[in-house]
Structure formats: C-alpha cells, structure tokens
Short mmCIF file of C-alpha atoms and ligand atoms in Angstrom, two decimals:
data_model
loop_
_atom_site.label_atom_id
_atom_site.label_comp_id
_atom_site.label_asym_id
_atom_site.label_seq_id
_atom_site.Cartn_x
_atom_site.Cartn_y
_atom_site.Cartn_z
CA MET H 1 225.07 223.36 191.01
CA SER H 2 221.52 222.91 189.69
CA THR H 3 219.31 225.95 189.29
CA THR H 4 216.16 223.86 189.51
CA ALA H 5 214.67 221.92 192.40
CA PRO H 6 211.92 219.35 192.92
CA GLU H 7 208.81 221.01 194.36
CA PRO H 8 207.39 219.12 197.34
CA ARG H 9 203.73 218.10 197.40
CA LEU H 10 201.95 220.15 200.00
CA GLU H 11 198.69 218.90 201.46
CA PHE H 12 197.59 222.51 201.90
CA LEU H 13 197.86 223.13 198.15
CA GLU H 14 196.44 219.77 197.14
CA SER H 15 193.36 220.20 199.30
CA GLY H 16 192.68 223.61 197.72
CA PRO H 17 193.32 226.88 199.60
CA LYS H 18 190.16 228.50 200.97
CA LEU H 19 189.10 231.85 202.34
CA TYR H 20 188.65 232.17 206.09
CA ILE H 21 185.53 233.98 207.28
CA ASP H 22 183.95 233.78 210.73
CA GLY H 23 185.99 230.73 211.65
CA ALA H 24 184.97 228.78 208.52
CA PHE H 25 187.01 227.84 205.47
CA ILE H 26 184.99 228.67 202.41
CA GLU H 27 185.04 228.53 198.64
CA THR H 28 183.39 231.10 196.40
CA GLY H 29 181.99 231.08 192.88
CA ALA H 30 185.10 232.72 191.42
CA SER H 31 188.81 232.03 191.58
CA LEU H 32 192.17 233.39 190.55
CA GLU H 33 195.39 231.60 189.59
CA THR H 34 198.59 232.19 191.47
CA ARG H 35 201.77 231.41 189.58
CA ASN H 36 205.15 230.16 190.63
CA PRO H 37 207.38 232.99 189.40
CA ALA H 38 210.36 230.63 189.03
CA THR H 39 208.58 228.50 186.44
CA GLY H 40 205.63 230.59 185.35
CA ALA H 41 203.39 227.58 186.05
CA VAL H 42 200.06 227.85 187.82
CA LEU H 43 200.58 226.96 191.45
CA ALA H 44 197.04 227.10 192.79
CA GLU H 45 193.50 228.21 192.11
CA VAL H 46 192.39 230.44 194.94
CA PRO H 47 188.80 231.45 195.67
CA VAL H 48 188.18 235.16 195.15
CA ALA H 49 185.96 237.23 197.40
CA GLY H 50 183.07 239.20 195.94
CA GLN H 51 181.03 241.88 197.68
CA ALA H 52 179.13 239.14 199.59
CA GLU H 53 182.33 237.76 201.10
CA VAL H 54 183.63 241.26 201.88
CA ASP H 55 180.38 241.99 203.71
CA ALA H 56 180.45 238.62 205.50
CA ALA H 57 184.05 239.09 206.61
CA VAL H 58 183.41 242.60 207.93
CA ALA H 59 180.19 241.46 209.66
CA ALA H 60 182.08 238.59 211.31
CA ALA H 61 184.83 240.96 212.45
CA SER H 62 182.24 243.43 213.79
CA CYS H 63 180.49 240.72 215.84
CA ALA H 64 183.77 239.31 217.06
CA PHE H 65 184.95 242.76 218.12
CA GLU H 66 182.60 242.69 221.11
CA VAL H 67 184.01 239.30 222.10
CA TRP H 68 187.67 240.09 221.46
CA ARG H 69 187.79 243.49 223.13
CA SER H 70 186.45 241.93 226.30
CA THR H 71 188.67 238.86 226.12
CA SER H 72 191.16 239.29 228.93
CA PRO H 73 194.59 240.61 227.97
CA VAL H 74 196.14 237.46 229.44
CA GLN H 75 193.98 235.28 227.21
CA ARG H 76 194.76 237.41 224.15
CA ALA H 77 198.45 237.08 225.01
CA SER H 78 198.20 233.34 225.28
CA LEU H 79 196.54 233.02 221.84
CA LEU H 80 199.05 235.31 220.17
CA TRP H 81 201.93 233.45 221.78
CA LYS H 82 200.49 230.16 220.62
CA LEU H 83 200.20 231.50 217.09
CA GLY H 84 203.88 232.48 217.16
CA ASP H 85 204.76 228.98 218.29
CA LEU H 86 202.60 227.43 215.56
CA VAL H 87 204.38 229.53 212.94
CA ASP H 88 207.66 228.17 214.28
CA GLU H 89 206.36 224.60 214.25
CA HIS H 90 205.30 225.01 210.61
CA LEU H 91 208.18 227.24 209.64
CA GLU H 92 209.53 224.95 206.95
CA GLU H 93 206.17 224.44 205.27
CA LEU H 94 205.36 228.16 205.40
CA ALA H 95 208.78 229.02 203.98
CA VAL H 96 208.29 226.56 201.10
CA ILE H 97 204.86 228.04 200.35
CA GLU H 98 206.39 231.53 200.30
CA VAL H 99 209.16 230.42 197.94
CA LEU H 100 206.69 228.79 195.56
CA ASP H 101 204.33 231.77 195.57
CA ASN H 102 206.88 234.62 195.65
CA GLY H 103 210.12 233.17 194.27
CA LYS H 104 212.51 234.22 197.03
CA PRO H 105 215.38 231.92 198.14
CA ILE H 106 214.33 229.51 200.88
CA GLY H 107 217.09 230.61 203.27
CA GLU H 108 215.67 234.14 203.28
CA ALA H 109 212.10 232.90 203.61
CA ARG H 110 213.11 230.91 206.69
CA ALA H 111 215.45 233.35 208.40
CA VAL H 112 213.67 236.61 207.59
CA ASP H 113 210.01 236.17 206.66
CA MET H 114 209.02 233.29 208.89
CA ALA H 115 211.36 233.84 211.82
CA LEU H 116 210.25 237.47 212.14
CA THR H 117 206.59 236.55 211.70
CA ALA H 118 206.77 234.20 214.68
CA GLU H 119 208.65 236.77 216.74
CA ILE H 120 206.10 239.48 215.95
CA PHE H 121 203.21 237.40 217.33
CA ARG H 122 205.15 236.67 220.51
CA TYR H 123 206.37 240.25 220.89
CA TYR H 124 202.81 241.62 220.69
CA ALA H 125 201.58 238.85 222.98
CA GLY H 126 203.73 240.60 225.56
CA TRP H 127 202.06 243.94 224.89
CA THR H 128 198.45 242.85 225.49
CA THR H 129 198.93 243.11 229.24
CA LYS H 130 200.76 246.43 229.10
CA ILE H 131 198.29 248.70 227.31
CA SER H 132 197.46 250.97 230.17
CA GLY H 133 195.44 254.15 230.58
CA THR H 134 196.32 257.16 232.66
CA VAL H 135 195.05 259.55 235.29
CA TYR H 136 195.22 263.19 234.16
CA PRO H 137 195.79 266.10 236.50
CA ASN H 138 193.07 268.79 236.33
CA SER H 139 192.33 272.21 237.82
CA VAL H 140 188.60 271.74 238.20
CA GLY H 141 188.34 270.54 241.76
CA ASN H 142 187.16 267.30 243.19
CA VAL H 143 187.03 265.51 239.87
CA LEU H 144 188.91 262.44 238.73
CA THR H 145 190.01 262.61 235.07
CA MET H 146 191.13 259.39 233.47
CA GLY H 147 192.32 258.34 230.04
CA ARG H 148 191.44 254.97 228.56
CA ARG H 149 193.07 253.51 225.46
CA GLU H 150 190.51 251.49 223.56
CA PRO H 151 190.75 249.36 220.43
CA ILE H 152 189.66 251.24 217.34
CA GLY H 153 187.40 248.48 215.98
CA VAL H 154 187.42 246.49 212.75
CA VAL H 155 190.67 246.84 210.82
CA ALA H 156 191.16 246.12 207.12
CA ALA H 157 194.75 245.00 206.56
CA ILE H 158 195.70 245.29 202.89
CA THR H 159 199.15 244.02 202.02
CA PRO H 160 201.65 243.60 199.15
CA TRP H 161 203.39 240.56 197.68
CA ASN H 162 207.06 241.16 198.44
CA PHE H 163 207.04 239.80 202.01
CA PRO H 164 203.59 238.21 201.80
CA LEU H 165 203.17 236.71 205.28
CA LEU H 166 205.47 239.08 207.14
CA GLU H 167 203.51 242.11 205.96
CA VAL H 168 200.35 240.50 207.31
CA ALA H 169 202.05 239.79 210.65
CA TYR H 170 203.21 243.43 210.94
CA LYS H 171 199.54 244.39 211.10
CA LEU H 172 197.93 241.41 212.79
CA GLY H 173 200.29 241.40 215.80
CA PRO H 174 199.60 244.91 217.09
CA ALA H 175 195.95 244.98 215.92
CA LEU H 176 195.10 241.81 217.85
CA ALA H 177 197.12 242.88 220.88
CA ALA H 178 195.20 246.17 220.94
CA GLY H 179 191.86 244.31 220.90
CA CYS H 180 190.89 244.98 217.29
CA THR H 181 189.47 242.41 214.91
CA VAL H 182 190.81 242.17 211.41
CA VAL H 183 189.91 241.43 207.81
CA VAL H 184 193.14 240.65 205.97
CA LYS H 185 193.42 241.00 202.22
CA PRO H 186 196.85 239.78 201.13
CA SER H 187 198.14 240.54 197.66
CA GLU H 188 196.42 238.56 194.94
CA LEU H 189 199.91 237.79 193.58
CA ALA H 190 201.02 235.83 196.66
CA PRO H 191 198.09 234.99 198.94
CA LEU H 192 198.94 231.40 199.86
CA SER H 193 200.99 231.83 203.04
CA SER H 194 198.23 234.02 204.49
CA LEU H 195 195.62 231.34 203.78
CA ARG H 196 197.85 228.74 205.45
CA LEU H 197 198.19 231.10 208.41
CA ALA H 198 194.38 231.13 208.64
CA GLN H 199 194.53 227.41 209.46
CA LEU H 200 197.07 228.08 212.21
CA ILE H 201 194.87 230.86 213.59
CA ALA H 202 192.00 228.37 213.79
CA ASP H 203 194.30 225.76 215.39
CA ALA H 204 195.50 228.29 217.96
CA GLY H 205 191.89 228.74 219.09
CA PHE H 206 191.15 232.37 218.25
CA PRO H 207 187.38 233.00 218.47
CA PRO H 208 185.62 232.95 215.07
CA GLY H 209 185.63 236.29 213.26
CA VAL H 210 188.59 237.78 215.14
CA VAL H 211 190.71 237.25 212.02
CA ASN H 212 189.21 236.82 208.56
CA ILE H 213 191.32 236.34 205.46
CA ILE H 214 189.93 237.01 202.01
CA VAL H 215 191.58 237.12 198.60
CA GLY H 216 191.06 239.37 195.63
CA GLY H 217 192.55 242.21 193.64
CA PRO H 218 192.23 245.99 193.91
CA GLU H 219 188.43 245.84 193.74
CA VAL H 220 188.27 243.72 196.90
CA GLY H 221 190.69 246.09 198.64
CA ALA H 222 188.57 249.03 197.51
CA ALA H 223 185.38 247.36 198.80
CA LEU H 224 187.01 247.01 202.22
CA VAL H 225 188.11 250.65 202.17
CA ARG H 226 184.53 251.73 201.35
CA HIS H 227 182.87 249.50 203.93
CA PRO H 228 181.17 251.64 206.60
CA ASP H 229 181.89 249.17 209.41
CA VAL H 230 185.64 249.17 208.84
CA ARG H 231 187.16 251.72 211.21
CA LYS H 232 190.78 251.56 210.20
CA ILE H 233 192.78 250.77 207.09
CA ALA H 234 196.29 249.40 207.64
CA PHE H 235 197.83 249.49 204.17
CA THR H 236 201.19 248.58 202.72
CA GLY H 237 201.79 248.94 199.00
CA GLN H 238 202.54 251.43 196.27
CA THR H 239 202.38 255.14 196.93
CA ALA H 240 199.81 255.62 194.14
CA THR H 241 197.51 253.01 195.75
CA GLY H 242 198.00 254.62 199.16
CA LYS H 243 196.84 257.96 197.76
CA THR H 244 193.73 256.36 196.25
CA ILE H 245 192.94 254.69 199.57
CA LEU H 246 193.39 257.92 201.49
CA ARG H 247 190.99 259.71 199.15
CA SER H 248 188.32 256.97 199.39
CA SER H 249 188.59 256.73 203.14
CA ALA H 250 187.87 260.46 203.45
CA ASP H 251 184.14 259.87 202.93
CA ASP H 252 183.68 258.47 206.42
CA LEU H 253 187.01 259.63 207.89
CA LYS H 254 188.47 256.21 208.58
CA ALA H 255 191.77 256.05 210.39
CA VAL H 256 194.48 255.17 207.90
CA SER H 257 198.12 254.18 208.13
CA LEU H 258 200.16 253.92 204.97
CA GLU H 259 203.47 252.09 204.46
CA LEU H 260 204.41 253.00 200.91
CA GLY H 261 207.24 253.02 198.40
CA GLY H 262 210.82 254.19 198.74
CA LYS H 263 213.85 255.40 196.82
CA SER H 264 216.43 255.17 199.54
CA PRO H 265 219.90 256.70 199.35
CA ASN H 266 222.80 254.50 200.42
CA ILE H 267 225.70 256.89 201.01
CA VAL H 268 229.34 255.79 200.95
CA PHE H 269 232.04 258.14 202.24
CA ALA H 270 235.63 257.63 201.18
CA ASP H 271 236.61 257.01 204.83
CA ALA H 272 234.23 254.03 205.17
CA ASP H 273 235.37 250.48 205.84
CA PHE H 274 235.38 249.61 202.14
CA ASP H 275 234.50 245.92 202.38
CA LYS H 276 231.64 246.59 204.75
CA ALA H 277 230.30 249.38 202.55
CA LEU H 278 230.59 247.17 199.49
CA ALA H 279 228.64 244.38 201.18
CA GLY H 280 226.04 246.90 202.39
CA ALA H 281 225.62 248.47 198.96
CA PHE H 282 225.26 245.03 197.39
CA GLY H 283 222.85 243.53 199.94
CA GLY H 284 220.97 246.84 200.18
CA ILE H 285 219.76 246.52 196.60
CA PHE H 286 219.85 242.85 195.66
CA PHE H 287 218.18 241.35 198.76
CA ASN H 288 214.72 239.97 197.89
CA GLN H 289 215.44 240.50 194.16
CA GLY H 290 215.44 244.25 194.83
CA GLN H 291 211.74 243.96 195.64
CA ALA H 292 212.05 245.66 199.00
CA CYS H 293 210.54 248.99 199.99
CA VAL H 294 213.82 249.85 201.74
CA ALA H 295 216.03 248.88 198.79
CA GLY H 296 219.10 251.14 198.77
CA SER H 297 218.46 251.86 195.11
CA ARG H 298 220.48 255.10 194.88
CA LEU H 299 224.11 254.49 195.74
CA PHE H 300 225.89 257.78 196.44
CA ALA H 301 229.60 257.04 196.12
CA GLU H 302 232.18 259.67 197.13
CA ALA H 303 234.54 260.32 194.24
CA PRO H 304 237.71 258.66 195.63
CA VAL H 305 235.96 255.26 196.07
CA LEU H 306 233.61 255.46 193.10
CA ASP H 307 235.61 253.45 190.54
CA GLN H 308 236.62 250.72 192.96
CA LEU H 309 233.06 250.41 194.26
CA VAL H 310 231.60 250.15 190.76
CA GLU H 311 234.19 247.59 189.67
CA LYS H 312 233.65 245.32 192.68
CA LEU H 313 229.87 245.69 192.59
CA SER H 314 229.82 244.85 188.93
CA THR H 315 231.86 241.68 189.50
CA LYS H 316 229.68 240.64 192.42
CA ALA H 317 226.40 241.43 190.61
CA SER H 318 227.33 239.43 187.53
CA SER H 319 228.23 236.39 189.63
CA ILE H 320 224.95 236.23 191.57
CA ARG H 321 223.53 232.73 191.22
CA LEU H 322 219.98 232.95 189.89
CA GLY H 323 217.67 229.98 190.28
CA HIS H 324 214.62 228.37 191.80
CA GLY H 325 214.24 229.51 195.41
CA LEU H 326 214.30 225.88 196.58
CA ALA H 327 217.54 225.02 194.73
CA PRO H 328 220.49 224.87 197.09
CA GLY H 329 222.87 227.71 196.32
CA THR H 330 220.31 230.04 194.77
CA GLU H 331 221.18 233.59 195.75
CA MET H 332 218.47 235.37 193.83
CA GLY H 333 215.09 234.24 192.58
CA PRO H 334 212.79 235.58 189.88
CA LEU H 335 210.72 238.76 189.96
CA ILE H 336 207.09 238.36 190.95
CA SER H 337 205.55 238.45 187.47
CA SER H 338 206.26 238.88 183.82
CA SER H 339 204.54 242.28 183.76
CA HIS H 340 206.56 243.49 186.73
CA ARG H 341 209.76 242.39 184.99
CA ALA H 342 208.70 244.31 181.87
CA ARG H 343 208.17 247.40 184.02
CA VAL H 344 211.62 247.06 185.59
CA LEU H 345 213.17 246.66 182.13
CA SER H 346 211.44 249.83 180.99
CA PHE H 347 213.31 251.74 183.73
CA ILE H 348 216.62 250.33 182.49
CA ASP H 349 215.73 251.47 178.96
CA SER H 350 214.81 254.91 180.23
CA ALA H 351 218.18 255.18 182.01
CA ARG H 352 219.97 254.33 178.75
CA GLY H 353 217.81 256.89 176.96
CA GLU H 354 218.80 259.58 179.46
CA GLY H 355 222.51 258.89 178.99
CA ALA H 356 223.28 256.55 181.89
CA GLU H 357 225.49 253.51 181.36
CA VAL H 358 224.43 249.95 182.16
CA VAL H 359 227.68 248.34 183.31
CA SER H 360 226.26 245.04 184.46
CA GLY H 361 223.09 243.10 183.66
CA GLY H 362 220.22 245.04 182.16
CA ALA H 363 218.36 242.22 180.42
CA VAL H 364 216.10 239.23 180.92
CA ALA H 365 218.15 236.42 182.51
CA GLU H 366 218.23 232.94 181.00
CA VAL H 367 218.25 230.36 183.78
CA ASP H 368 218.86 226.67 183.02
CA GLY H 369 215.69 224.61 183.22
CA LEU H 370 213.53 227.62 184.13
CA ASP H 371 212.58 229.08 180.76
CA GLY H 372 209.15 230.19 181.95
CA GLY H 373 210.51 232.01 185.03
CA PHE H 374 210.49 235.79 185.43
CA PHE H 375 214.24 236.24 185.95
CA LEU H 376 216.15 239.46 185.42
CA GLU H 377 219.90 240.05 185.45
CA PRO H 378 221.10 241.96 188.51
CA THR H 379 221.76 245.39 187.07
CA LEU H 380 224.22 248.15 187.82
CA ILE H 381 223.84 251.56 186.21
CA THR H 382 226.46 254.31 186.38
CA SER H 383 226.65 257.91 185.20
CA VAL H 384 223.27 258.45 186.80
CA SER H 385 222.19 261.89 187.89
CA ASN H 386 219.64 262.24 190.66
CA SER H 387 217.12 263.91 188.36
CA MET H 388 216.87 260.92 186.00
CA ARG H 389 213.70 258.84 186.14
CA VAL H 390 215.72 255.82 187.27
CA ALA H 391 216.81 257.82 190.35
CA GLN H 392 213.46 259.44 191.11
CA GLU H 393 210.92 256.63 190.80
CA GLU H 394 210.69 253.37 192.69
CA ILE H 395 211.75 250.51 190.39
CA PHE H 396 211.25 247.64 192.86
CA GLY H 397 213.73 245.36 191.17
CA PRO H 398 217.45 244.43 191.22
CA VAL H 399 218.62 247.68 189.67
CA LEU H 400 221.22 249.87 191.36
CA SER H 401 221.87 253.43 190.22
CA VAL H 402 225.28 254.79 191.16
CA ILE H 403 225.48 258.55 191.67
CA PRO H 404 228.92 260.11 192.26
CA TRP H 405 229.33 262.97 194.73
CA THR H 406 232.07 265.29 196.01
CA ASP H 407 230.42 268.08 198.01
CA PRO H 408 228.79 267.01 201.32
CA GLU H 409 226.18 269.79 201.22
CA GLU H 410 225.17 268.89 197.71
CA LEU H 411 225.06 265.24 198.78
CA GLU H 412 222.60 266.01 201.56
CA HIS H 413 220.38 267.90 199.15
CA LEU H 414 220.48 265.13 196.54
CA ALA H 415 219.85 262.37 199.08
CA ASN H 416 216.64 264.13 200.14
CA ASP H 417 215.64 265.21 196.65
CA VAL H 418 213.06 262.50 195.89
CA PRO H 419 209.37 262.31 196.76
CA TYR H 420 210.03 259.42 199.15
CA GLY H 421 211.38 259.32 202.71
CA LEU H 422 211.55 255.72 203.83
CA ALA H 423 215.13 254.73 204.68
CA ALA H 424 218.77 255.65 204.17
CA GLY H 425 222.22 254.18 204.71
CA ILE H 426 225.47 255.91 205.68
CA TRP H 427 228.93 254.30 205.50
CA THR H 428 231.77 256.12 207.23
CA SER H 429 234.29 255.65 210.03
CA ASP H 430 233.51 259.16 211.32
CA VAL H 431 230.63 258.55 213.74
CA PRO H 432 229.88 262.21 214.63
CA LYS H 433 229.71 262.99 210.91
CA ALA H 434 227.34 260.06 210.38
CA LEU H 435 225.07 261.18 213.21
CA ARG H 436 224.95 264.76 211.91
CA LEU H 437 223.96 263.51 208.47
CA ALA H 438 221.44 261.04 209.94
CA GLU H 439 219.69 264.00 211.58
CA ARG H 440 219.42 265.80 208.25
CA LEU H 441 218.13 262.92 206.15
CA GLU H 442 214.41 262.83 205.43
CA ALA H 443 213.86 259.18 206.21
CA GLY H 444 211.97 257.16 208.80
CA THR H 445 214.97 254.87 209.30
CA VAL H 446 218.69 255.56 208.93
CA TRP H 447 221.20 252.72 209.09
CA ILE H 448 224.82 253.64 209.87
CA ASN H 449 227.47 251.14 208.81
CA THR H 450 224.75 248.56 208.28
CA TYR H 451 221.73 248.29 206.01
CA GLY H 452 218.30 246.70 206.16
CA MET H 453 218.34 245.60 209.80
CA PHE H 454 214.95 245.06 211.44
CA ASP H 455 213.94 244.15 214.96
CA VAL H 456 210.51 243.55 216.45
CA ALA H 457 211.09 246.27 219.05
CA VAL H 458 212.31 249.01 216.70
CA PRO H 459 209.62 251.09 214.94
CA PHE H 460 209.68 251.31 211.16
CA GLY H 461 207.78 253.68 208.88
CA GLY H 462 208.07 256.38 206.29
CA ARG H 463 207.89 260.12 205.74
CA LYS H 464 206.83 262.22 202.75
CA GLU H 465 205.33 259.99 200.04
CA SER H 466 206.57 256.87 201.82
CA GLY H 467 203.54 257.22 204.07
CA PHE H 468 202.76 257.61 207.74
CA GLY H 469 202.20 255.40 210.74
CA LYS H 470 204.65 252.95 212.27
CA GLU H 471 205.04 249.21 212.28
CA LEU H 472 206.95 247.19 214.88
CA GLY H 473 207.76 248.26 218.41
CA ALA H 474 205.40 249.85 220.90
CA GLU H 475 204.60 252.68 218.46
CA ALA H 476 202.86 250.23 216.14
CA LEU H 477 200.12 249.73 218.72
CA GLU H 478 199.03 253.36 218.59
CA PRO H 479 197.25 253.30 215.20
CA TYR H 480 195.01 250.52 216.55
CA LEU H 481 194.06 252.38 219.73
CA GLN H 482 192.00 255.48 220.43
CA SER H 483 191.93 257.39 223.66
CA LYS H 484 188.88 258.33 225.68
CA SER H 485 188.82 260.86 228.53
CA ILE H 486 186.51 259.98 231.41
CA TRP H 487 185.41 262.54 233.98
CA LEU H 488 184.18 261.42 237.37
CA ASP H 489 182.78 264.02 239.75
CA LEU H 490 183.78 262.99 243.25
CA ASP H 491 181.72 265.70 244.92
CA ALA H 492 178.74 264.55 246.95
CA ALA H 493 176.93 267.82 246.00
CA PRO H 494 174.42 267.97 243.08
CA ALA H 495 175.80 267.69 239.59
CA ARG H 496 178.02 270.48 238.26
CA ALA H 497 177.44 269.91 234.58
CA GLY H 498 178.62 272.75 232.38
CA GLN H 499 180.27 274.50 235.28
CA SER H 500 183.68 274.61 233.72
CA VAL H 501 184.59 276.25 230.45
CA GLY H 502 183.44 274.04 227.62
CA ARG H 503 184.07 273.95 223.91
P1 NAD R 601 199.99 247.62 195.38
O1 NAD R 601 199.72 248.99 195.86
O2 NAD R 601 199.82 247.34 193.94
O3 NAD R 601 199.06 246.55 196.12
C1 NAD R 601 199.09 246.41 197.53
C2 NAD R 601 197.76 245.85 197.99
O4 NAD R 601 196.74 246.81 197.74
C3 NAD R 601 197.33 244.59 197.27
O5 NAD R 601 196.72 243.73 198.19
C4 NAD R 601 196.35 245.10 196.23
O6 NAD R 601 195.40 244.15 195.82
C5 NAD R 601 195.68 246.22 197.01
N1 NAD R 601 195.09 247.27 196.19
C6 NAD R 601 195.45 247.68 194.96
N2 NAD R 601 194.68 248.73 194.57
C7 NAD R 601 193.81 248.98 195.58
C8 NAD R 601 192.79 249.94 195.80
N3 NAD R 601 192.48 250.85 194.87
N4 NAD R 601 192.11 249.92 196.95
C9 NAD R 601 192.43 249.02 197.91
N5 NAD R 601 193.38 248.08 197.77
C10 NAD R 601 194.07 248.06 196.62
O7 NAD R 601 201.46 247.26 195.86
P2 NAD R 601 202.31 245.96 195.51
O8 NAD R 601 202.78 246.06 194.10
O9 NAD R 601 201.59 244.75 195.96
O10 NAD R 601 203.55 246.13 196.50
C11 NAD R 601 204.71 246.81 196.18
C12 NAD R 601 204.74 248.16 196.85
O11 NAD R 601 204.65 248.00 198.26
C13 NAD R 601 206.04 248.90 196.62
O12 NAD R 601 205.76 250.24 196.30
C14 NAD R 601 206.75 248.82 197.95
O13 NAD R 601 207.67 249.84 198.21
C15 NAD R 601 205.60 248.83 198.90
N6 NAD R 601 205.98 248.30 200.21
C16 NAD R 601 206.13 249.18 201.23
C17 NAD R 601 206.54 248.71 202.48
C18 NAD R 601 206.72 249.66 203.63
O14 NAD R 601 206.78 249.19 204.75
N7 NAD R 601 206.79 250.96 203.40
C19 NAD R 601 206.76 247.35 202.66
C20 NAD R 601 206.59 246.48 201.59
C21 NAD R 601 206.19 246.97 200.35
#
C-alpha cells in the first residue's frame, strides 16, 4: 500500500489564506510559511498580524460586544447551529486542510477533529437560551435580590497545533454562547483550518467583529495578553507558556483559563481484560502521533502482565503504518516539525542515558516517497523509573515509557508523582477497586477500562500544572460569564441606603 498520496488542489489555499478582522478578509505586510509535515514542503504563505492588526481585531471585538451581548439568545443559537452545519457541509475539505497542515491521518481528522467541532457549535447553540440568572433569598426585608450572569467581554483564544480547529471550537462555542466576542490566535504551525473557518463564520452571518481570527507567533499571543481591552484569556498550550501568560495577565487582572500539558498514567492491573488494556495502552499513546495532551505516556504495568504487555505492544508499535495522512491505510502521520522531532528524540536519548531500554523504535523513520517528512518511529521504552526525565516531562510524541509496579500504595504515589494532573487510565475487572483508585488520582479526567473518550457534554480540564478551567459541557460556559448581584428595594418608603451592614 502506498505511503504517499496526491494532494488535492484547494481553492482556499490557491486564493491565499487571509486574516479575518471586523468581518473583512485582509492581508498584511508580513507573512509566515506553513509546512506540510508529511513532505516538509511549504503549504501556504499566511499573513501575519502585527500590533496594528492586534489592535484592530480587539477594537472590532470590543465594538461587536455591544451588538452580540444584546443579540437575542435565540438568534445566537441559530447562528451557532448554522456554523455547526456549515462545518459538516465542508467536513471533507476542512479535514483535508487539517491533514495537510498538521499531518494527522484523514480518518482521524474527519471522525474526531471535524465531527466534534461541528457538534460543539450545535451543543453550545443549545446553551444560549439556557443561561439563566437567579433570585437570592435575603434577610433584609422588602428587597428583591437577583443574580445576573453576564458575558465577560472580549476573549483572546490562543490555541496549539495538535488539534488545530478543534481547540478553537472548544473556546469559540461556549464564548459565543455566553455572549462574548472573540479574537482567535491559532498556532502559527497550523493556522489554516481556522482561517477557513473564518469564511464559514462569515457565511453563517455572524455580525462583523464577533469573531476575529489573526495569525502570528508568541509575540502576537503576548500582544493579545497585554491588550487592556481583552478581558479574558482562554489558552491551551504548554505549561511553560501558560505560566508566562498568567504572569503577564496579572498587570490588569484578566480572567484566565489554562489547558496545559500532561504526563498521564495509564494503569494496568493483572486482572484487567488483557486485550482491551493492550488496545487502550496502544491507542492511549500513539493516537495523533502521541501529540495529545492526554497521551497515556506512562504505562504502569502490574508485574504479572508486564512481559506480555511489552511484547505485544512492541509488535504492534513496530507494525504501525507510517505515511502521508491522505494515503489510504496510513495509521500514523509525521510529527509537526523537524525541531519538535529533534526534541522528542532528545528525550529518547536521555532515557537511554539514564539506563532505560528502547525496545521498539527510537529513531527517525524512513518513509517511502516522503524523505522530507518529519516522521519518527513509534517508540517503546522499558526499565523506566518514574523519576527519570522521560517519565517526568511531557514529550508530546509517540514515546511510551513502561513502568512496572507491584505494590498498589506505591503505584498510587507514583501515578501522582509528576507536576501534571490532566488525565489517567485504569484497566481492571474489579470496578470498586477502580473507583477507589479513581478517587485518589490527581487528574481532571479518569478513564476506567477505556482511554481518551470525549463528549461535548462532559467537562474536561486539568489540575496542578495541567492548568485550570474546564472545556466542554455546561461548566465550560462559566469562565466566559461573570455574575452581578442586583438589589431592588420594594419599599415605598424613602431610600434605605447603607441601612444594612456593608463591607
Ligand atoms: P505553545 O505553548 O508553544 O503554543 C500555544 C499557543 O500559544 C500558540 O498559539 C503560540 O503561538 C502561543 N504562544 C506562545 N508563546 C506565547 C506567549 N508568550 N504569549 C502568548 N501566546 C503565546 O504550545 P504548543 O506547542 O502549540 O502545543 C502543545 C502543548 O499544548 C502541549 O503541552 C499540550 O499538552 C498542550 N495541550 C493541552 C491541551 C489541554 O486541553 N490541556 C490540549 C491540547 C494541547
């Protein structure tokens, strides 16, 4: 089966991707190149925002905020629903763009990235009409006390390259449903699907300025974080970047939510359904080329199943079909860039240096017809201890570290003994045992006898250095809303200001 594939001509790419500010598609004086990671070839020249475009995008979002917050919830719902439908209508094109820009296999781009993106817009369309306030009880007397939930204002959504469009949708859906306006800055490494989405946003009929999409690197992200008219930063990316953003946003106390890195334990007990656990361990790390925040990168294998698990994983890993994401039969694509691949390789070297054993993969992969691509062999490392660098730091590549265990208490300690707290997996046929362990794990999500499942209605987010704030579900609306208490004196008598105990 061929590892290469013809790349279709896309009108969107041929006409030149543009930034989207205040309802207009614009070029700028500067540009950056995005590369197809499967070939290394330049895919497109994309205009880059400077300070002028950052200011224009935020100004447009500020103006549009007055319009959008007073657009009726029913109308907001209808636009969001329409956007979901447009994503579905253009699903194939969007999936192809994602494959070309990111490298992932087309089947995953269709079934995961694009399908969930469309669902997110429709799910949050449903929420626009359900954001209600409250009436509080009080002990003051003839006074009505009410709570309103209001949109927070202009949001800067800053996103990574591993699920380029989906990460944007995670933020846009709830922000727009809440009544916020948004400036999106997708990753400079894979911005194309977001710029294509801008055209669908215009086609759906959103008022100008409600969504603005600009491209650039860290300096453009930083300019958004500094901007005084941005009220909230919705960020997904590396933990180190999240910390920088939190520090810069302290100057004017912006609201911040951070979805950051992970180093998730995937724990196999000897009493697990072996084949299911094997499939979960395999998919948990190699899905999306291992470039997933939730990657189950530390496999804790109970001693009796350790050897069998390693043997089967090694066989499966070495038979993964690497290729162009558009080639039929490709199971794994390239990493995002040459420099990222070099970083992943440096982790493998460090594991060797610390005494671990690379039993499968561990090197640059040669793929027929794709010499310029950024491929890496799926890698399995054994004899890893939890204190090694390879087990402590996020690698963000197809590298699985296997850590043996025997004592359940020690296991619990080791599973939690990393700076991160994003996700975890447990494989056992003993459900009470699994639930007890799930309670003890420091993770925002625990999967039992499954791994990596997502649903629009189920909140997702991290703990510890994996960040704070939630995406998906009703909880994801909260970071985009702020509450206001309103007091109404119902007494006909003269005003009673200051009568009650104040602060
Ligand atoms: P990154 O932190 O390098 O970049 C993310 C975004 O931030 C990009 O748009 C980038 O241009 C921008 N940026 C970089 N420096 C900035 C700064 N100083 N100020 C403002 N913006 C800045 O992350 P990445 O390499 O694109 O993505 C990979 C990381 O994302 C991994 O750590 C992964 O775990 C994490 N991630 C987390 C989740 C989650 O939900 N927790 C989901 C996906 C990815």
